[in-house]
GROMACS .gro file of C-alpha atoms in nm:
model
  242
    1MET     CA    1  -6.664 -12.423 -18.837
    2ASP     CA    2  -6.422 -12.133 -18.846
    3VAL     CA    3  -6.187 -12.078 -18.551
    4ARG     CA    4  -6.360 -11.765 -18.423
    5SER     CA    5  -6.698 -11.937 -18.418
    6ALA     CA    6  -6.551 -12.244 -18.248
    7GLU     CA    7  -6.405 -12.030 -17.971
    8PHE     CA    8  -6.733 -11.847 -17.927
    9THR     CA    9  -6.927 -12.176 -17.921
   10LYS     CA   10  -6.730 -12.296 -17.621
   11TYR     CA   11  -6.803 -11.980 -17.423
   12ALA     CA   12  -7.167 -11.967 -17.534
   13ALA     CA   13  -7.227 -12.328 -17.423
   14ASN     CA   14  -7.092 -12.277 -17.073
   15CYS     CA   15  -7.270 -11.944 -17.036
   16MET     CA   16  -7.597 -12.106 -17.142
   17LEU     CA   17  -7.561 -12.375 -16.873
   18ALA     CA   18  -7.467 -12.114 -16.613
   19THR     CA   19  -7.776 -11.918 -16.715
   20LYS     CA   20  -8.001 -12.219 -16.657
   21ILE     CA   21  -7.855 -12.262 -16.308
   22SER     CA   22  -7.897 -11.896 -16.215
   23PHE     CA   23  -8.250 -11.891 -16.357
   24MET     CA   24  -8.354 -12.188 -16.143
   25ASN     CA   25  -8.197 -12.035 -15.835
   26GLU     CA   26  -8.387 -11.715 -15.894
   27MET     CA   27  -8.710 -11.911 -15.940
   28ALA     CA   28  -8.635 -12.104 -15.618
   29ASN     CA   29  -8.601 -11.786 -15.416
   30LEU     CA   30  -8.923 -11.651 -15.565
   31ALA     CA   31  -9.109 -11.981 -15.513
   32GLU     CA   32  -9.021 -11.976 -15.146
   33LEU     CA   33  -9.175 -11.630 -15.106
   34LEU     CA   34  -9.486 -11.730 -15.301
   35GLY     CA   35  -9.542 -12.053 -15.109
   36ALA     CA   36  -9.463 -12.280 -15.404
   37ASP     CA   37  -9.232 -12.584 -15.394
   38ILE     CA   38  -8.947 -12.541 -15.642
   39GLU     CA   39  -8.892 -12.918 -15.659
   40GLU     CA   40  -9.245 -12.966 -15.791
   41VAL     CA   41  -9.193 -12.674 -16.027
   42ARG     CA   42  -8.867 -12.828 -16.147
   43LYS     CA   43  -9.040 -13.157 -16.227
   44GLY     CA   44  -9.315 -12.972 -16.409
   45ILE     CA   45  -9.099 -12.757 -16.634
   46GLY     CA   46  -8.846 -13.036 -16.687
   47SER     CA   47  -9.118 -13.257 -16.833
   48ASP     CA   48  -9.144 -13.010 -17.121
   49PRO     CA   49  -8.902 -13.147 -17.384
   50ARG     CA   50  -8.817 -12.792 -17.490
   51ILE     CA   51  -8.664 -12.741 -17.143
   52GLY     CA   52  -8.558 -13.082 -17.011
   53TYR     CA   53  -8.412 -13.169 -16.673
   54HIS     CA   54  -8.045 -13.088 -16.725
   55PHE     CA   55  -7.903 -12.802 -16.514
   56ILE     CA   56  -8.237 -12.700 -16.359
   57TYR     CA   57  -8.157 -12.812 -16.006
   58PRO     CA   58  -8.175 -12.523 -15.756
   59GLY     CA   59  -7.900 -12.493 -15.498
   60LEU     CA   60  -7.611 -12.276 -15.386
   61GLY     CA   61  -7.490 -12.171 -15.727
   62TYR     CA   62  -7.221 -12.288 -15.965
   63GLY     CA   63  -6.847 -12.298 -15.902
   64GLY     CA   64  -6.540 -12.470 -16.043
   65SER     CA   65  -6.302 -12.361 -16.312
   66CYS     CA   66  -6.526 -12.333 -16.619
   67PHE     CA   67  -6.858 -12.160 -16.560
   68PRO     CA   68  -6.736 -11.865 -16.347
   69LYS     CA   69  -6.433 -11.808 -16.569
   70ASP     CA   70  -6.620 -11.831 -16.897
   71VAL     CA   71  -6.908 -11.606 -16.789
   72ARG     CA   72  -6.660 -11.340 -16.678
   73ALA     CA   73  -6.451 -11.386 -16.991
   74LEU     CA   74  -6.746 -11.334 -17.222
   75ILE     CA   75  -6.855 -11.029 -17.022
   76ARG     CA   76  -6.507 -10.879 -17.069
   77THR     CA   77  -6.499 -10.970 -17.438
   78ALA     CA   78  -6.836 -10.807 -17.489
   79GLY     CA   79  -6.709 -10.492 -17.320
   80ASP     CA   80  -6.407 -10.486 -17.551
   81VAL     CA   81  -6.636 -10.452 -17.854
   82GLY     CA   82  -6.872 -10.203 -17.689
   83PHE     CA   83  -7.156 -10.447 -17.617
   84GLU     CA   84  -7.338 -10.450 -17.281
   85PRO     CA   85  -7.412 -10.816 -17.186
   86VAL     CA   86  -7.708 -10.746 -16.958
   87LEU     CA   87  -7.809 -11.110 -16.919
   88LEU     CA   88  -7.458 -11.236 -16.843
   89HIS     CA   89  -7.414 -10.968 -16.575
   90SER     CA   90  -7.738 -11.090 -16.417
   91VAL     CA   91  -7.629 -11.455 -16.434
   92GLU     CA   92  -7.312 -11.372 -16.245
   93ALA     CA   93  -7.488 -11.146 -15.994
   94ARG     CA   94  -7.750 -11.411 -15.912
   95ASN     CA   95  -7.481 -11.674 -15.870
   96ASN     CA   96  -7.279 -11.459 -15.632
   97ALA     CA   97  -7.591 -11.382 -15.429
   98GLN     CA   98  -7.698 -11.747 -15.424
   99LYS     CA   99  -7.380 -11.855 -15.251
  100VAL     CA  100  -7.484 -11.669 -14.934
  101VAL     CA  101  -7.847 -11.786 -14.927
  102LEU     CA  102  -7.784 -12.078 -14.691
  103PHE     CA  103  -7.581 -11.862 -14.455
  104ASP     CA  104  -7.862 -11.607 -14.443
  105LYS     CA  105  -8.114 -11.880 -14.359
  106LEU     CA  106  -7.883 -12.012 -14.089
  107LYS     CA  107  -7.828 -11.671 -13.936
  108SER     CA  108  -8.200 -11.600 -13.932
  109HIS     CA  109  -8.272 -11.934 -13.764
  110PHE     CA  110  -8.029 -11.855 -13.482
  111ASN     CA  111  -8.161 -11.499 -13.439
  112GLY     CA  112  -7.859 -11.335 -13.596
  113ASP     CA  113  -7.601 -11.466 -13.348
  114LEU     CA  114  -7.370 -11.752 -13.454
  115THR     CA  115  -7.089 -11.669 -13.212
  116GLY     CA  116  -6.946 -11.980 -13.048
  117LYS     CA  117  -7.163 -12.221 -13.242
  118THR     CA  118  -7.033 -12.526 -13.428
  119PHE     CA  119  -7.173 -12.645 -13.759
  120ALA     CA  120  -7.132 -12.976 -13.938
  121LEU     CA  121  -7.069 -12.925 -14.309
  122TRP     CA  122  -7.118 -13.206 -14.559
  123GLY     CA  123  -6.951 -13.125 -14.888
  124LEU     CA  124  -6.656 -12.906 -14.982
  125ALA     CA  125  -6.605 -12.967 -15.355
  126PHE     CA  126  -6.803 -12.748 -15.594
  127LYS     CA  127  -6.976 -13.059 -15.732
  128PRO     CA  128  -6.969 -13.436 -15.668
  129ASN     CA  129  -6.698 -13.668 -15.801
  130THR     CA  130  -6.418 -13.415 -15.783
  131ASP     CA  131  -6.186 -13.260 -15.525
  132ASP     CA  132  -6.204 -12.921 -15.696
  133MET     CA  133  -6.290 -12.637 -15.457
  134ARG     CA  134  -6.231 -12.350 -15.696
  135GLU     CA  135  -6.509 -12.095 -15.637
  136ALA     CA  136  -6.705 -12.360 -15.445
  137PRO     CA  137  -7.011 -12.238 -15.253
  138SER     CA  138  -6.876 -12.422 -14.948
  139ARG     CA  139  -6.590 -12.174 -14.928
  140VAL     CA  140  -6.821 -11.873 -14.921
  141LEU     CA  141  -7.031 -12.047 -14.656
  142MET     CA  142  -6.737 -12.143 -14.433
  143GLU     CA  143  -6.572 -11.804 -14.455
  144ALA     CA  144  -6.899 -11.632 -14.364
  145LEU     CA  145  -6.937 -11.864 -14.065
  146TRP     CA  146  -6.586 -11.789 -13.944
  147GLN     CA  147  -6.646 -11.418 -13.985
  148ALA     CA  148  -6.956 -11.461 -13.767
  149GLY     CA  149  -6.756 -11.634 -13.493
  150ALA     CA  150  -6.865 -11.993 -13.564
  151ARG     CA  151  -6.667 -12.316 -13.602
  152VAL     CA  152  -6.696 -12.573 -13.883
  153GLN     CA  153  -6.663 -12.952 -13.871
  154ALA     CA  154  -6.638 -13.052 -14.237
  155TYR     CA  155  -6.637 -13.373 -14.437
  156ASP     CA  156  -6.606 -13.438 -14.811
  157PRO     CA  157  -6.532 -13.775 -14.977
  158GLU     CA  158  -6.261 -13.628 -15.202
  159ALA     CA  159  -6.174 -13.269 -15.114
  160MET     CA  160  -6.024 -13.300 -14.765
  161ASN     CA  161  -5.664 -13.259 -14.881
  162GLU     CA  162  -5.765 -12.968 -15.100
  163ALA     CA  163  -5.933 -12.797 -14.806
  164GLN     CA  164  -5.621 -12.854 -14.595
  165GLN     CA  165  -5.403 -12.694 -14.863
  166ILE     CA  166  -5.634 -12.394 -14.901
  167TYR     CA  167  -5.696 -12.319 -14.532
  168GLY     CA  168  -5.415 -12.490 -14.342
  169GLN     CA  169  -5.448 -12.526 -13.967
  170ARG     CA  170  -5.730 -12.323 -13.816
  171ASP     CA  171  -5.885 -12.337 -13.472
  172ASP     CA  172  -6.228 -12.287 -13.626
  173LEU     CA  173  -6.202 -12.570 -13.882
  174THR     CA  174  -6.196 -12.942 -13.811
  175LEU     CA  175  -6.166 -13.178 -14.108
  176CYS     CA  176  -6.340 -13.501 -14.009
  177GLY     CA  177  -6.273 -13.853 -14.134
  178THR     CA  178  -6.640 -13.941 -14.186
  179LYS     CA  179  -6.968 -13.759 -14.235
  180GLU     CA  180  -7.089 -13.906 -13.905
  181ALA     CA  181  -6.789 -13.767 -13.717
  182ALA     CA  182  -6.869 -13.418 -13.844
  183LEU     CA  183  -7.208 -13.433 -13.670
  184ARG     CA  184  -7.083 -13.481 -13.314
  185GLY     CA  185  -7.183 -13.191 -13.093
  186ALA     CA  186  -7.270 -12.963 -13.385
  187ASP     CA  187  -7.551 -12.710 -13.359
  188ALA     CA  188  -7.684 -12.793 -13.707
  189LEU     CA  189  -7.600 -12.984 -14.025
  190LEU     CA  190  -7.526 -12.791 -14.345
  191ILE     CA  191  -7.509 -12.957 -14.688
  192ALA     CA  192  -7.317 -12.787 -14.967
  193THR     CA  193  -7.243 -13.067 -15.219
  194GLU     CA  194  -7.479 -13.333 -15.352
  195TRP     CA  195  -7.256 -13.638 -15.304
  196LYS     CA  196  -7.434 -13.971 -15.354
  197ASN     CA  197  -7.340 -14.099 -15.008
  198PHE     CA  198  -7.519 -13.803 -14.849
  199ARG     CA  199  -7.852 -13.898 -15.006
  200ALA     CA  200  -7.958 -14.179 -14.769
  201PRO     CA  201  -7.824 -14.095 -14.422
  202SER     CA  202  -7.942 -14.220 -14.086
  203PHE     CA  203  -8.177 -13.943 -13.981
  204GLU     CA  204  -8.192 -14.095 -13.633
  205LEU     CA  205  -7.816 -14.054 -13.601
  206ILE     CA  206  -7.832 -13.698 -13.731
  207ARG     CA  207  -8.104 -13.612 -13.480
  208ASP     CA  208  -7.921 -13.773 -13.190
  209GLN     CA  209  -7.577 -13.627 -13.266
  210LEU     CA  210  -7.680 -13.265 -13.323
  211LYS     CA  211  -7.741 -13.023 -13.038
  212THR     CA  212  -8.043 -12.889 -13.226
  213ALA     CA  213  -8.216 -13.119 -13.475
  214VAL     CA  214  -8.204 -12.903 -13.788
  215ILE     CA  215  -8.064 -12.956 -14.138
  216PHE     CA  216  -7.985 -12.669 -14.377
  217ASP     CA  217  -7.974 -12.840 -14.715
  218GLY     CA  218  -7.825 -12.633 -14.995
  219ARG     CA  219  -7.887 -12.907 -15.252
  220ASN     CA  220  -8.244 -13.023 -15.176
  221LEU     CA  221  -8.138 -13.384 -15.123
  222TYR     CA  222  -8.425 -13.496 -14.903
  223ASP     CA  223  -8.801 -13.518 -14.892
  224PRO     CA  224  -8.912 -13.264 -14.629
  225ALA     CA  225  -9.191 -13.494 -14.508
  226VAL     CA  226  -8.945 -13.779 -14.446
  227VAL     CA  227  -8.709 -13.555 -14.252
  228ALA     CA  228  -8.996 -13.414 -14.045
  229ARG     CA  229  -9.110 -13.765 -13.949
  230HIS     CA  230  -8.774 -13.812 -13.779
  231GLY     CA  231  -8.823 -13.503 -13.565
  232ILE     CA  232  -8.577 -13.287 -13.759
  233GLN     CA  233  -8.641 -12.937 -13.883
  234TYR     CA  234  -8.551 -12.907 -14.250
  235VAL     CA  235  -8.452 -12.587 -14.432
  236SER     CA  236  -8.377 -12.615 -14.803
  237ILE     CA  237  -8.378 -12.403 -15.120
  238GLY     CA  238  -8.710 -12.286 -15.262
  239ARG     CA  239  -8.930 -12.493 -15.032
  240LYS     CA  240  -9.112 -12.422 -14.708
  241ALA     CA  241  -8.916 -12.505 -14.393
  242SER     CA  242  -9.058 -12.811 -14.219
   0.00000   0.00000   0.00000
């Protein structure tokens, strides 16, 4: 492979994966309006070997150092040679919009007023198994909450030091030592990263620790029927609220 093609291959690969993520997020938002369950849709289309299951999980959008940078870089490169990358612009626009979806659901649930409320946040890193918070959806979510007058009690298995370095000492941010500690006295639980140790929590503890028994899950970790059986309202991405 020649050097120019090799460089382009790297950008094209990351842009293709980013496109799959943005496509699924767009389908999730549409499924919710149409009364479909995006998790069932995901299983259906993923069973087609031409599509597969990789990178078709709906959520709060992509972050990190590679996908956002490479999508923007290829958009700029296209502009330099007079080409309008319509699809790449849409991929980026959907991703930016997706990062505020959970906040919008939260604000609607509390009738537009989040002033003085406290929210438990599970997950700060842009994906599991890293402490990287670059362009993480959690940052957009937290900053929107602060702007709305709310407080955040956050926990992440790896990214606590990173969050401390980014935000320093704030009256509206408490970094908790465990996911359970983040729940205490919170008005709701928000999930922004799909860490493995978030997948099988004690729903009884969640219900008992929260002021209002409601989970806003930005990564679709749980079965809505299971959550509902524990007396917890469940709001996720692309599925009906339980």
